[in-house]
Coordinates of C-alpha atoms in Angstrom, one line a residue:
X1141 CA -58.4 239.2 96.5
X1142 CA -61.4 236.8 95.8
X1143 CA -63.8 240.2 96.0
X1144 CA -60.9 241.4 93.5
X1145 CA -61.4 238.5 91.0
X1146 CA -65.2 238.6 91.3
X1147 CA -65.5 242.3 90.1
X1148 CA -62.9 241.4 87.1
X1149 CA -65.7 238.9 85.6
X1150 CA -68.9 241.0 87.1
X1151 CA -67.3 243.9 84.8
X1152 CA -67.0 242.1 81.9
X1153 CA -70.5 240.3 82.5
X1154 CA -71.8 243.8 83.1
X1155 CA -69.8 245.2 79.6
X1156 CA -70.8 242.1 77.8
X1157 CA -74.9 242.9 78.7
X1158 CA -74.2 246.7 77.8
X1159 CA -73.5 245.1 74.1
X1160 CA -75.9 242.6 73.8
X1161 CA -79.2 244.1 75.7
X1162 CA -78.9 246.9 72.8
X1163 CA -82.2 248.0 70.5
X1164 CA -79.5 248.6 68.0
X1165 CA -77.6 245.6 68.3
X1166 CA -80.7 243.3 67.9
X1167 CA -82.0 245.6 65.0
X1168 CA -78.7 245.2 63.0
X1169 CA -77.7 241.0 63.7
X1170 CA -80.8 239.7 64.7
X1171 CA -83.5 241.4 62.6
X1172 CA -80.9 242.2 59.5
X1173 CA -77.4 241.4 59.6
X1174 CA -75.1 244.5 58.8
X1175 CA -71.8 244.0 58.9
X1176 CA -70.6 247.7 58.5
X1177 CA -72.7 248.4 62.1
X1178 CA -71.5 245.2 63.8
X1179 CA -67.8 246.3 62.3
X1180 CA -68.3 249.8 63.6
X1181 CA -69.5 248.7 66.8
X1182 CA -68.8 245.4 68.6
X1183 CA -64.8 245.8 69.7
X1184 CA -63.9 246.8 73.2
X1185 CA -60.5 247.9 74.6
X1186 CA -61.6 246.0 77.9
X1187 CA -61.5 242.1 76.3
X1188 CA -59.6 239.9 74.1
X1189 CA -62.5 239.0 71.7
X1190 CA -65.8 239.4 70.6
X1191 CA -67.8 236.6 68.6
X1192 CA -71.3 236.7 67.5
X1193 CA -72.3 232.9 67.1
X1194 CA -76.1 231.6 66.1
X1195 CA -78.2 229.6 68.2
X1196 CA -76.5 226.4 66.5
X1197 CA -72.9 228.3 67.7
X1198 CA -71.6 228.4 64.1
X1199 CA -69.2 231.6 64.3
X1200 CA -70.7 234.9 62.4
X1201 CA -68.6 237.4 63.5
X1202 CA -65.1 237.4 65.0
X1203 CA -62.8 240.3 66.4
X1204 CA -59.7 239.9 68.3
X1205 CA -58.1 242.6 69.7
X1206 CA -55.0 243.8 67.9
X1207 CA -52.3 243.8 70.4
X1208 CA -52.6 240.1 70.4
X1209 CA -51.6 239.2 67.0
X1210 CA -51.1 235.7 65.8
X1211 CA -51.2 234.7 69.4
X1212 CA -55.0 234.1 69.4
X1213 CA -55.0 232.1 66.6
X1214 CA -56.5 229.8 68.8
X1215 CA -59.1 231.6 71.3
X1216 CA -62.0 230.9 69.5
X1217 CA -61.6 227.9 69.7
X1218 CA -60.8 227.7 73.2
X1219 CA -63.9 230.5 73.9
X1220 CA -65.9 227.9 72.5
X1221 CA -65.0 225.2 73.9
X1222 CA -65.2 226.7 77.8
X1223 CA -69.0 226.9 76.8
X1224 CA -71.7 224.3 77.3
X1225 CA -72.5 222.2 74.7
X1226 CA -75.9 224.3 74.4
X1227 CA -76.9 227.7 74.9
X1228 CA -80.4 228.6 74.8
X1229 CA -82.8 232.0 75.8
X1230 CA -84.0 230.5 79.1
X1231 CA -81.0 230.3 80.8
X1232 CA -80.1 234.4 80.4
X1233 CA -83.7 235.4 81.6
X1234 CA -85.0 236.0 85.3
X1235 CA -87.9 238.2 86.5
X1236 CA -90.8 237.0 84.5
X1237 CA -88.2 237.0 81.4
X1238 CA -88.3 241.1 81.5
X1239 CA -84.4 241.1 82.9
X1240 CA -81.6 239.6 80.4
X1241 CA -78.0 238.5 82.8
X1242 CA -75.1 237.2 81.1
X1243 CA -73.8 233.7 82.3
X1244 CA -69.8 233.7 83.2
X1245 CA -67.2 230.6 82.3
X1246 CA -63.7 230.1 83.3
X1247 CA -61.3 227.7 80.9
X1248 CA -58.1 227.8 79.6
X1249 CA -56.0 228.9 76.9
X1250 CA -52.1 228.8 76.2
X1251 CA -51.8 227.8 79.7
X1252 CA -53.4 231.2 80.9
X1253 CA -57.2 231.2 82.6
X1254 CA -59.5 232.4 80.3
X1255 CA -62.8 234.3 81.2
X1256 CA -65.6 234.3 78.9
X1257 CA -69.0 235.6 79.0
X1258 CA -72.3 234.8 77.0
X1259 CA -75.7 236.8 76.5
X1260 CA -78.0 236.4 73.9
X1261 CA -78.2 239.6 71.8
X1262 CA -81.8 240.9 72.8
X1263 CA -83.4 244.4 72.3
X1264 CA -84.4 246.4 75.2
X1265 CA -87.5 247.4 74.0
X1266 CA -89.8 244.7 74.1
X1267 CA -91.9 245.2 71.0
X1268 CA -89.0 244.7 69.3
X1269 CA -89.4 240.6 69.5
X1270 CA -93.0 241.2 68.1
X1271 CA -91.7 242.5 64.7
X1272 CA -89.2 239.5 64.4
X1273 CA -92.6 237.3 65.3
X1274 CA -90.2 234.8 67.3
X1275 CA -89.2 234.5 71.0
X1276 CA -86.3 232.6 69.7
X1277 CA -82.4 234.2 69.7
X1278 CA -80.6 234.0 66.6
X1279 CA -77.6 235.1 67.6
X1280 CA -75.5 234.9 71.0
X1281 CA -72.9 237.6 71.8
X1282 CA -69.2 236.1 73.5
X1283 CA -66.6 237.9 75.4
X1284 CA -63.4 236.5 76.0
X1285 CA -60.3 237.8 78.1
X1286 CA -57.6 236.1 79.1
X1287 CA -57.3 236.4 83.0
X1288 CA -55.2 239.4 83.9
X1289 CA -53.2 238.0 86.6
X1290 CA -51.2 241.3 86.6
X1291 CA -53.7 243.5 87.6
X1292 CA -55.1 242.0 90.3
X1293 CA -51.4 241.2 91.5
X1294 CA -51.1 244.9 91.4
X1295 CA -54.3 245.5 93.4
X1296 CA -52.9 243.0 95.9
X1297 CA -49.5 244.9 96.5
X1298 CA -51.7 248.4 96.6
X1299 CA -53.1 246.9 99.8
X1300 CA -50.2 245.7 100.8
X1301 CA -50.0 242.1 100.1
X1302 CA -46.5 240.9 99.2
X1303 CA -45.0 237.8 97.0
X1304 CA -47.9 238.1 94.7
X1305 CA -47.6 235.3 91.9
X1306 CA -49.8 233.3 89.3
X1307 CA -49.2 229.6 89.0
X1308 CA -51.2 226.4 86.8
X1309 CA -50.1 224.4 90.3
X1310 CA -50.8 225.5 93.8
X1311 CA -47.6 226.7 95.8
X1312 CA -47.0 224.2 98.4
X1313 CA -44.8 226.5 100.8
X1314 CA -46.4 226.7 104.1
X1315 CA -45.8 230.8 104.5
X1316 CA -48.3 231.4 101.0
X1317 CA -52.0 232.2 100.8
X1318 CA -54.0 231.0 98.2
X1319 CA -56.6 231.9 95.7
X1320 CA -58.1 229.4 93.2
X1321 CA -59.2 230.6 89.6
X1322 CA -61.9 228.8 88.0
X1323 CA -65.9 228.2 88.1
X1324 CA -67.1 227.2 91.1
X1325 CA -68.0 223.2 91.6
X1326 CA -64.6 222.7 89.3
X1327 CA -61.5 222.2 89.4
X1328 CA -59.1 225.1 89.5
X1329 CA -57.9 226.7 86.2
X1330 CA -54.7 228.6 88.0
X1331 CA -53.7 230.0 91.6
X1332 CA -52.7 233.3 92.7
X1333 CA -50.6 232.9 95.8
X1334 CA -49.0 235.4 98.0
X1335 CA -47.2 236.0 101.8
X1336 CA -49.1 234.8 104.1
X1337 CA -49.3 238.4 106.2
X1338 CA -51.5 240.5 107.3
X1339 CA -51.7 244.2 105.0
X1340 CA -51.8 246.8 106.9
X1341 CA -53.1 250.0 106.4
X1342 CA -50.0 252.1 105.3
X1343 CA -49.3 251.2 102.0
X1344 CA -53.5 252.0 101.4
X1345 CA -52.7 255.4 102.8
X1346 CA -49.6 255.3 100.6
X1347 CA -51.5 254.6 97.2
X1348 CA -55.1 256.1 98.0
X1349 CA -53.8 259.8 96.3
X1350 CA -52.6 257.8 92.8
X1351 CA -56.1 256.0 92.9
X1352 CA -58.3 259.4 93.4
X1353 CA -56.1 260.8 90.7
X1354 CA -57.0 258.2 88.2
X1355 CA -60.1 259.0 88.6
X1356 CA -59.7 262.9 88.1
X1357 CA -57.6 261.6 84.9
X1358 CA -60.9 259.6 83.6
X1359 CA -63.1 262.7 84.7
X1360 CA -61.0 265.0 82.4
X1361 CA -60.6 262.3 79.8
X1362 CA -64.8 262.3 79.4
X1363 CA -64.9 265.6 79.5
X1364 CA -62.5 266.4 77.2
X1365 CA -64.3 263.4 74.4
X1366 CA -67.6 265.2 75.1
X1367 CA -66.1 268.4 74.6
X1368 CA -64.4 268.2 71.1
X1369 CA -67.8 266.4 69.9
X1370 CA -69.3 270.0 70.4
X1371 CA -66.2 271.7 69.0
X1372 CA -67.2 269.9 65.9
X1373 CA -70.7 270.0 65.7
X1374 CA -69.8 273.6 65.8
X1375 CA -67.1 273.8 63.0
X1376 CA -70.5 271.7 61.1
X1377 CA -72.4 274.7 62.2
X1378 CA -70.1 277.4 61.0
X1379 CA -69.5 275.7 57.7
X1380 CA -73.7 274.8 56.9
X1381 CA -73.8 279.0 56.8
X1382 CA -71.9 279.0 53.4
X1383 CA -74.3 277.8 51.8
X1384 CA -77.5 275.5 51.8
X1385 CA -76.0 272.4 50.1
X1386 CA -73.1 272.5 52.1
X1387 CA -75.3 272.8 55.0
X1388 CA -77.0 269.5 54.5
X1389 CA -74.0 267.4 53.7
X1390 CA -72.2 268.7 57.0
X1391 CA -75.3 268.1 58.9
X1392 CA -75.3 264.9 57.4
X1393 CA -72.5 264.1 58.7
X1394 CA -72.9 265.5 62.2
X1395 CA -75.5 263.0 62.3
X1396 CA -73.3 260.3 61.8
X1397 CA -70.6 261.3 64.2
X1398 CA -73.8 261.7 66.9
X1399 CA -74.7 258.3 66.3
X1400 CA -71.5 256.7 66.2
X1401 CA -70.7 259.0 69.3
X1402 CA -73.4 257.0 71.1
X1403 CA -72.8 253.7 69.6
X1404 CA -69.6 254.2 71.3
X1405 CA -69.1 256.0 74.4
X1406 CA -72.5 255.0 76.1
X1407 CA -70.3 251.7 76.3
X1408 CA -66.4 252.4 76.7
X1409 CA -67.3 255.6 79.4
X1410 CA -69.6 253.6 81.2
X1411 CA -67.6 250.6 81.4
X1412 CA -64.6 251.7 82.8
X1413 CA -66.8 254.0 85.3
X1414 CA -69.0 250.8 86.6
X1415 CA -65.5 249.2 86.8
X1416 CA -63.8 252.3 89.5
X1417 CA -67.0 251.9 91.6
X1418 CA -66.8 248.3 92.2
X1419 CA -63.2 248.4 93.0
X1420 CA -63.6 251.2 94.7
X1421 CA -66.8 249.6 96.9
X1422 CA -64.3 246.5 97.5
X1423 CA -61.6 248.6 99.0
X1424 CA -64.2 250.2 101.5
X1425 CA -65.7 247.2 102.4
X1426 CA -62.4 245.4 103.0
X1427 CA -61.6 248.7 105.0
X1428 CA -64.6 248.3 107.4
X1429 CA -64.4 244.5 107.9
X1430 CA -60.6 245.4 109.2
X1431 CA -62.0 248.6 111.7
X1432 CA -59.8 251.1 109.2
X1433 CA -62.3 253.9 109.3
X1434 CA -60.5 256.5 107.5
X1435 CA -59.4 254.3 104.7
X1436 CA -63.3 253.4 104.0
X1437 CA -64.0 257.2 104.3
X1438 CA -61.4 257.9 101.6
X1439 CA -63.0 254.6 99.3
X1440 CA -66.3 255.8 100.1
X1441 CA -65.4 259.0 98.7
X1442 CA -64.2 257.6 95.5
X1443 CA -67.7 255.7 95.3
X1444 CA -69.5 258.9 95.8
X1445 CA -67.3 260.6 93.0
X1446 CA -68.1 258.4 91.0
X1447 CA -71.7 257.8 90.8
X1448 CA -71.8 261.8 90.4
X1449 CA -69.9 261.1 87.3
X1450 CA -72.3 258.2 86.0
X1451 CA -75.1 260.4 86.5
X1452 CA -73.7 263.1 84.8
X1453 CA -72.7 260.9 81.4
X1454 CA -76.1 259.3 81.3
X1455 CA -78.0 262.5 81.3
X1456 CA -75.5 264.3 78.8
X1457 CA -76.0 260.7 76.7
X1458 CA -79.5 261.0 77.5
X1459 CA -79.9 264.4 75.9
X1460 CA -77.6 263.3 72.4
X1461 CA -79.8 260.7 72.3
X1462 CA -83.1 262.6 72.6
X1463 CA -81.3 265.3 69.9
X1464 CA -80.9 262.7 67.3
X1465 CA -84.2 261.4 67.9
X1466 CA -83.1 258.2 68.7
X1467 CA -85.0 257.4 72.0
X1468 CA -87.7 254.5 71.6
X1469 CA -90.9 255.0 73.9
X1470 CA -92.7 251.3 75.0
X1471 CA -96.2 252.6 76.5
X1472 CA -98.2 250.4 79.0
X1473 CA -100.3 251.4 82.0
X1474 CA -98.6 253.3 84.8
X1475 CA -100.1 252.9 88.3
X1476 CA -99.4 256.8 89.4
X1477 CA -99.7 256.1 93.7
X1478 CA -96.8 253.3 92.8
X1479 CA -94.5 255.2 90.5
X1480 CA -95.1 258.1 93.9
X1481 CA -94.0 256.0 96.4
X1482 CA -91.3 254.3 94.7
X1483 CA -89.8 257.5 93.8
X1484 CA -90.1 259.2 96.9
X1485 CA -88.5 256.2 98.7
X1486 CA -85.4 256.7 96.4
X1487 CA -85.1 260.5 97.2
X1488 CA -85.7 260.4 101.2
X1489 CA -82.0 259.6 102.2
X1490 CA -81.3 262.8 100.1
X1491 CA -84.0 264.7 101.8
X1492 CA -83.2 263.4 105.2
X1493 CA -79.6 264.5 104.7
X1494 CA -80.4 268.1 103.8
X1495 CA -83.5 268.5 106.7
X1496 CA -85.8 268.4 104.0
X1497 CA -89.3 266.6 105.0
X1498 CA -91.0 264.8 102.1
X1499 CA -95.0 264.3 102.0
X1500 CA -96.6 262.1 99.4
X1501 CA -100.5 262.2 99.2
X1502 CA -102.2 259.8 96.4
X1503 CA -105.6 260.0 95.5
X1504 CA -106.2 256.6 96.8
X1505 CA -107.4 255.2 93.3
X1506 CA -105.9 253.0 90.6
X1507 CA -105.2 255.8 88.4
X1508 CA -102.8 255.1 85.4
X1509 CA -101.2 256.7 83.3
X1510 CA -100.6 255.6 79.6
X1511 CA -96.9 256.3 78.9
X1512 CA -93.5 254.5 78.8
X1513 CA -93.0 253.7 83.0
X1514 CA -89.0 253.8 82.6
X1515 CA -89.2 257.4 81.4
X1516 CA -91.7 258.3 83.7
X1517 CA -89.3 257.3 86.6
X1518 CA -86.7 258.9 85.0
X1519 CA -88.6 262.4 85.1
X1520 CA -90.3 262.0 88.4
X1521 CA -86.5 261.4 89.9
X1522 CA -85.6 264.3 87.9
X1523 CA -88.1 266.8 89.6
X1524 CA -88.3 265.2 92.7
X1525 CA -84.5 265.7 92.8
X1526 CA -84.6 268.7 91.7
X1527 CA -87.1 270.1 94.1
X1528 CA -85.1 268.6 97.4
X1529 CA -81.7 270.2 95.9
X1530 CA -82.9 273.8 95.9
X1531 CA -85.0 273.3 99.4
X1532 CA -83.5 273.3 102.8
X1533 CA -84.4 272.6 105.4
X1534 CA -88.1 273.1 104.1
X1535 CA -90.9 270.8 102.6
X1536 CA -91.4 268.6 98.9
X1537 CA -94.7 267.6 98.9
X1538 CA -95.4 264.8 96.1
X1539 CA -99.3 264.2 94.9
X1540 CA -100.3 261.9 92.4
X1541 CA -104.0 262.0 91.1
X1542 CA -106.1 262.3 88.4
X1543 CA -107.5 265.4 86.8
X1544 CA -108.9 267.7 83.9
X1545 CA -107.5 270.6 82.0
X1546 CA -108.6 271.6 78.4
X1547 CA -111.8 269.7 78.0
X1548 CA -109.6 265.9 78.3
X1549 CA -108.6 263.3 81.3
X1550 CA -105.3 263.1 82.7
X1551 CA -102.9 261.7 85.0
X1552 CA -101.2 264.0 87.1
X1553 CA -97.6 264.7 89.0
X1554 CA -98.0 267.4 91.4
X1555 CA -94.1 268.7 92.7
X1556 CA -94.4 271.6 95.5
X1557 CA -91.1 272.8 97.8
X1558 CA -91.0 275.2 99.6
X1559 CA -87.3 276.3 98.5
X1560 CA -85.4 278.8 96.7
X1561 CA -88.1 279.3 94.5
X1562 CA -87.3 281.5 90.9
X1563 CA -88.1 284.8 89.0
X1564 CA -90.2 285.4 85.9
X1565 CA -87.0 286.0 83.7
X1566 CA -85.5 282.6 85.2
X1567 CA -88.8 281.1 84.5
X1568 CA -88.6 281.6 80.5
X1569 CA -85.4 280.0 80.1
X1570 CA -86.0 277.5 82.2
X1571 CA -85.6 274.4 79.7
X1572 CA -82.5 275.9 77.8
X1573 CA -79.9 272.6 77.9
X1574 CA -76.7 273.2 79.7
X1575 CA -78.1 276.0 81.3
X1576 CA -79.4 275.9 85.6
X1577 CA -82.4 277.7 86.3
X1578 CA -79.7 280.4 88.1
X1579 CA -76.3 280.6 86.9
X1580 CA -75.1 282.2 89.8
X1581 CA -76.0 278.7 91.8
X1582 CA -73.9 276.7 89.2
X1583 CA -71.2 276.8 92.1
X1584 CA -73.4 276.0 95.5
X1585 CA -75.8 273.1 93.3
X1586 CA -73.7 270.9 91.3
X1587 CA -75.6 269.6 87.9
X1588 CA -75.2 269.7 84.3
X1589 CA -78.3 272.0 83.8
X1590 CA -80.0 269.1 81.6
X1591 CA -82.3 267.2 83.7
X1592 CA -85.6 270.1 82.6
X1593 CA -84.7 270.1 79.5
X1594 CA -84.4 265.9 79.0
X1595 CA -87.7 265.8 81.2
X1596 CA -89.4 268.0 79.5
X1597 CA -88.5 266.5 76.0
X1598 CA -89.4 263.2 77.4
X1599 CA -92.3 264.3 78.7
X1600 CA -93.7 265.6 75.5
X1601 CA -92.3 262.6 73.2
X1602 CA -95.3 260.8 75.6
X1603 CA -98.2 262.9 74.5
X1604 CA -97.8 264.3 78.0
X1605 CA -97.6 268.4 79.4
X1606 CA -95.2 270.1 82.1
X1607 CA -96.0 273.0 83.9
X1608 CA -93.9 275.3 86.2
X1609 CA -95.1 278.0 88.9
X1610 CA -92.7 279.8 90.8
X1611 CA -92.1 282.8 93.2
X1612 CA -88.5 283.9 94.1
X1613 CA -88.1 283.0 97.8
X1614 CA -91.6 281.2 98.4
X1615 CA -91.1 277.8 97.0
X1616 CA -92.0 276.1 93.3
X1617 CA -94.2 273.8 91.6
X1618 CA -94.2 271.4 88.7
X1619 CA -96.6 269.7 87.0
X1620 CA -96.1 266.2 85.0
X1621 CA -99.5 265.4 82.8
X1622 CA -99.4 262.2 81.3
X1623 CA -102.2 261.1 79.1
X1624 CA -105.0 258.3 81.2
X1625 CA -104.8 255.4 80.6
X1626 CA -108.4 254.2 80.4
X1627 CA -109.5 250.4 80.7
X1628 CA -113.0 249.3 81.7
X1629 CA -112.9 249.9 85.4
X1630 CA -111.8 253.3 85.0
X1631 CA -114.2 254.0 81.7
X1632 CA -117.4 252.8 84.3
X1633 CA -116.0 255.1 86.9
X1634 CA -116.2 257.7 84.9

């Protein structure tokens, strides 16, 4: 129950971050307030209220959810007041102030606990705080939800925990556990109490099928929203035929779906997903601290399902993005025998599960790369991946080095397997989107068929090249060249 209670406020911590730690969101309060974008964008199913409030926590911006009506005439004030008397950037930044985290409060309001979470709104891309030629926030983002007491009571009877109740006064009765609500180092806002008795693991068994089919529910439910966003960007299609200025107002306005289609469900998909998988990890931990093996197979199973899912949003999210040419680069020197090794590290469990050996050979200097490193990783994982999915059994050798090609310097990703290798015809279409390199391995190699395509889009949005060599049954190779990043040391050497 208290792992139960700490993934309610991580989630909305975590949803409250996804908000704030937005390009777009510091582009359109901080840098220029529009209130048509901040309208459009900042209102969430999964709280009570949002409130943008400057750095001197006068109130900008206020939305309160609709199904509460007149009955949070009075949460501002109460959001407010949970808060400390100041809020300033300091206290949100760890890691050299490159990482943002939102703080989490617990007060009270109408005699219910009241959760509230606080992030300055900060842009992702750094070189964002140049142009605004201050380090200091202007505005601070605030979540508030009252505490939903109901749910977790549910979550407690779905592992069998009986009598659950919420209460502002601890149940004295001797046969009741109980859980305080509030921050830690205070004094409780509310209890949740219920029979003292151990769950066992039949009513898990009971409810484990209604859980996995929630999440086939949410599975269809994206696929479903990303499908009738392509429906229409058709319809736009067929209609921009008729005529050329027809064309452009529908395209115009495909536009603005696409970007309000990212605005949106980046957030409210990935939200709820992040949600399922922390539950879900909960429930098998709670399983293998009480020796219930098969119940932490079945959670564990849920966990895996859903980081699938994740990773399938973010690439299709990935490649809107890249389509509306919304994707920011920050370039900055890229050590290439790091970025190998750190990849390769990520991959080997995947390798070692499938008998697959990886190598990595580096050329043993500091070469660099100039290019954004985030993307980089991104499509290293990609071919890396890639490369250990279609091999069996066989080898991925990774090499990192530096190298020449068409009179210029650059830094180079070398990608060899030795797996199920392609033909020339394969070969040609190789980067169509929504397409694997074989469609007759759609069934035996799960993926959306995007990863080329986004990596070679990204690749290219850094000045950089990608290669591909391949013979059907032999094995393949890819090449990543990024442009070098040259300071002095590397200028003398060469």
């Amino acid at each position: 129950m208290e792992r139960s209670l700490e993934a309610t406020i991580d989630t909305q911590r975590a949803m409250t971050r996804d908000y704030a730690h937005w390009d777009e969101s510091f582009k359109n309060t901080t840098m220029r307030w529009n209130a048509e974008f901040i309208q459009d964008n900042f209102y969430s199913d999964f709280v009570d209220s949002f409130l943008i409030v400057s750095a001197d926590m006068k109130v900008r911006y206020e939305w309160v959810h609709p199904r509460n009506g007149a009955v949070d005439a009075g949460r501002t004030a109460a959001a407010l007041a949970t808060l400390p008397d100041e809020l300033t950037l300091e206290d949100f930044l760890v890691d050299d102030d490159q990482v943002v985290t939102a703080r989490a409060y617990v007060g009270r309001f109408s005699g219910e606990p009241l959760i509230v979470t606080v992030l300055p709104i900060y842009p992702e891309t750094p070189s964002l705080l140049q142009e605004t030629g201050s380090r200091t926030p202007i505005d601070f983002l605030i979540a508030s939800k009252t505490f939903d007491y109901p749910q977790l009571a549910a979550i407690g009877r779905q592992i069998g925990l009986s009598g659950v109740s919420f209460s502002v006064e601890r149940d004295p009765a001797p046969d009741r556990a109980s859980l305080d609500i509030g921050p830690p180092g205070a004094a409780p806002v509310g209890y949740v109490s219920w029979l003292d008795r151990r769950p066992g693991t039949v009513s898990f068994n009971r409810h484990i099928g209604w859980l996995l089919l929630g999440f086939a529910v949410l599975s269809a439910l994206a696929a479903l929203t990303i499908s009738r966003s392509v429906k229409n960007s058709l319809k736009a299609s067929e209609g921009a035929r008729l005529a050329a200025e027809a064309a452009q107002r529908d395209a115009e306005r495909a536009n603005a779906a696409k970007s309000q289609f990212l605005a949106t469900m980046s957030h409210e998909l990935r939200t709820p997903l992040n949600a399922i998988i922390g539950y879900s990890e909960i429930l098998a931990e709670s399983a293998e601290d009480s020796n219930r093996a098969a119940d932490a197979r079945d959670a564990g199973r849920i966990v895996t399902a859903g980081h699938h899912l994740l990773s399938l949003i973010n690439q299709i999210l990935d490649h809107a993005a890249i389509e509306a040419e919304a994707v920011v680069f920050s370039p900055s020197a890229v050590n290439l025998s790091d970025m190998a090794r750190e990849v390769v590290g990520l991959v080997n469990p995947m390798a070692g599960a499938s008998g697959t050996r990886l190598e990595l050979a580096c050329d043993g200097l500091t070469t660099k790369a100039l290019a954004d490193p985030v993307r980089v990783r991104q499509c290293l994982l990609n071919i890396v991946g890639n490369a250990v999915k279609f091999t069996r059994a066989g080898t991925v050798r990774v090499e990192s080095r530096r190298t020449r090609k068409d009179g210029r310097d650059w830094a180079l990703f070398s990608v060899s397997d030795t797996g199920i290798g392609m033909t020339p015809q394969t070969l040609e279409r190789l980067f169509t989107p929504f397409l694997q390199a074989d469609g007759s391995n759609s069934r035996q190699f799960e993926g959306t068929g995007l990863g080329l395509a986004i990596t070679k889009r990204l690749i290219e949005g850094m000045s950089g090249q990608i290669e591909v060599a391949s013979t059907l049954g032999v094995g393949t190779t890819v090449l990543l060249r990024l442009p070098l990043y040259l300071d002095e040391s590397v200028a003398a050497a060469a």
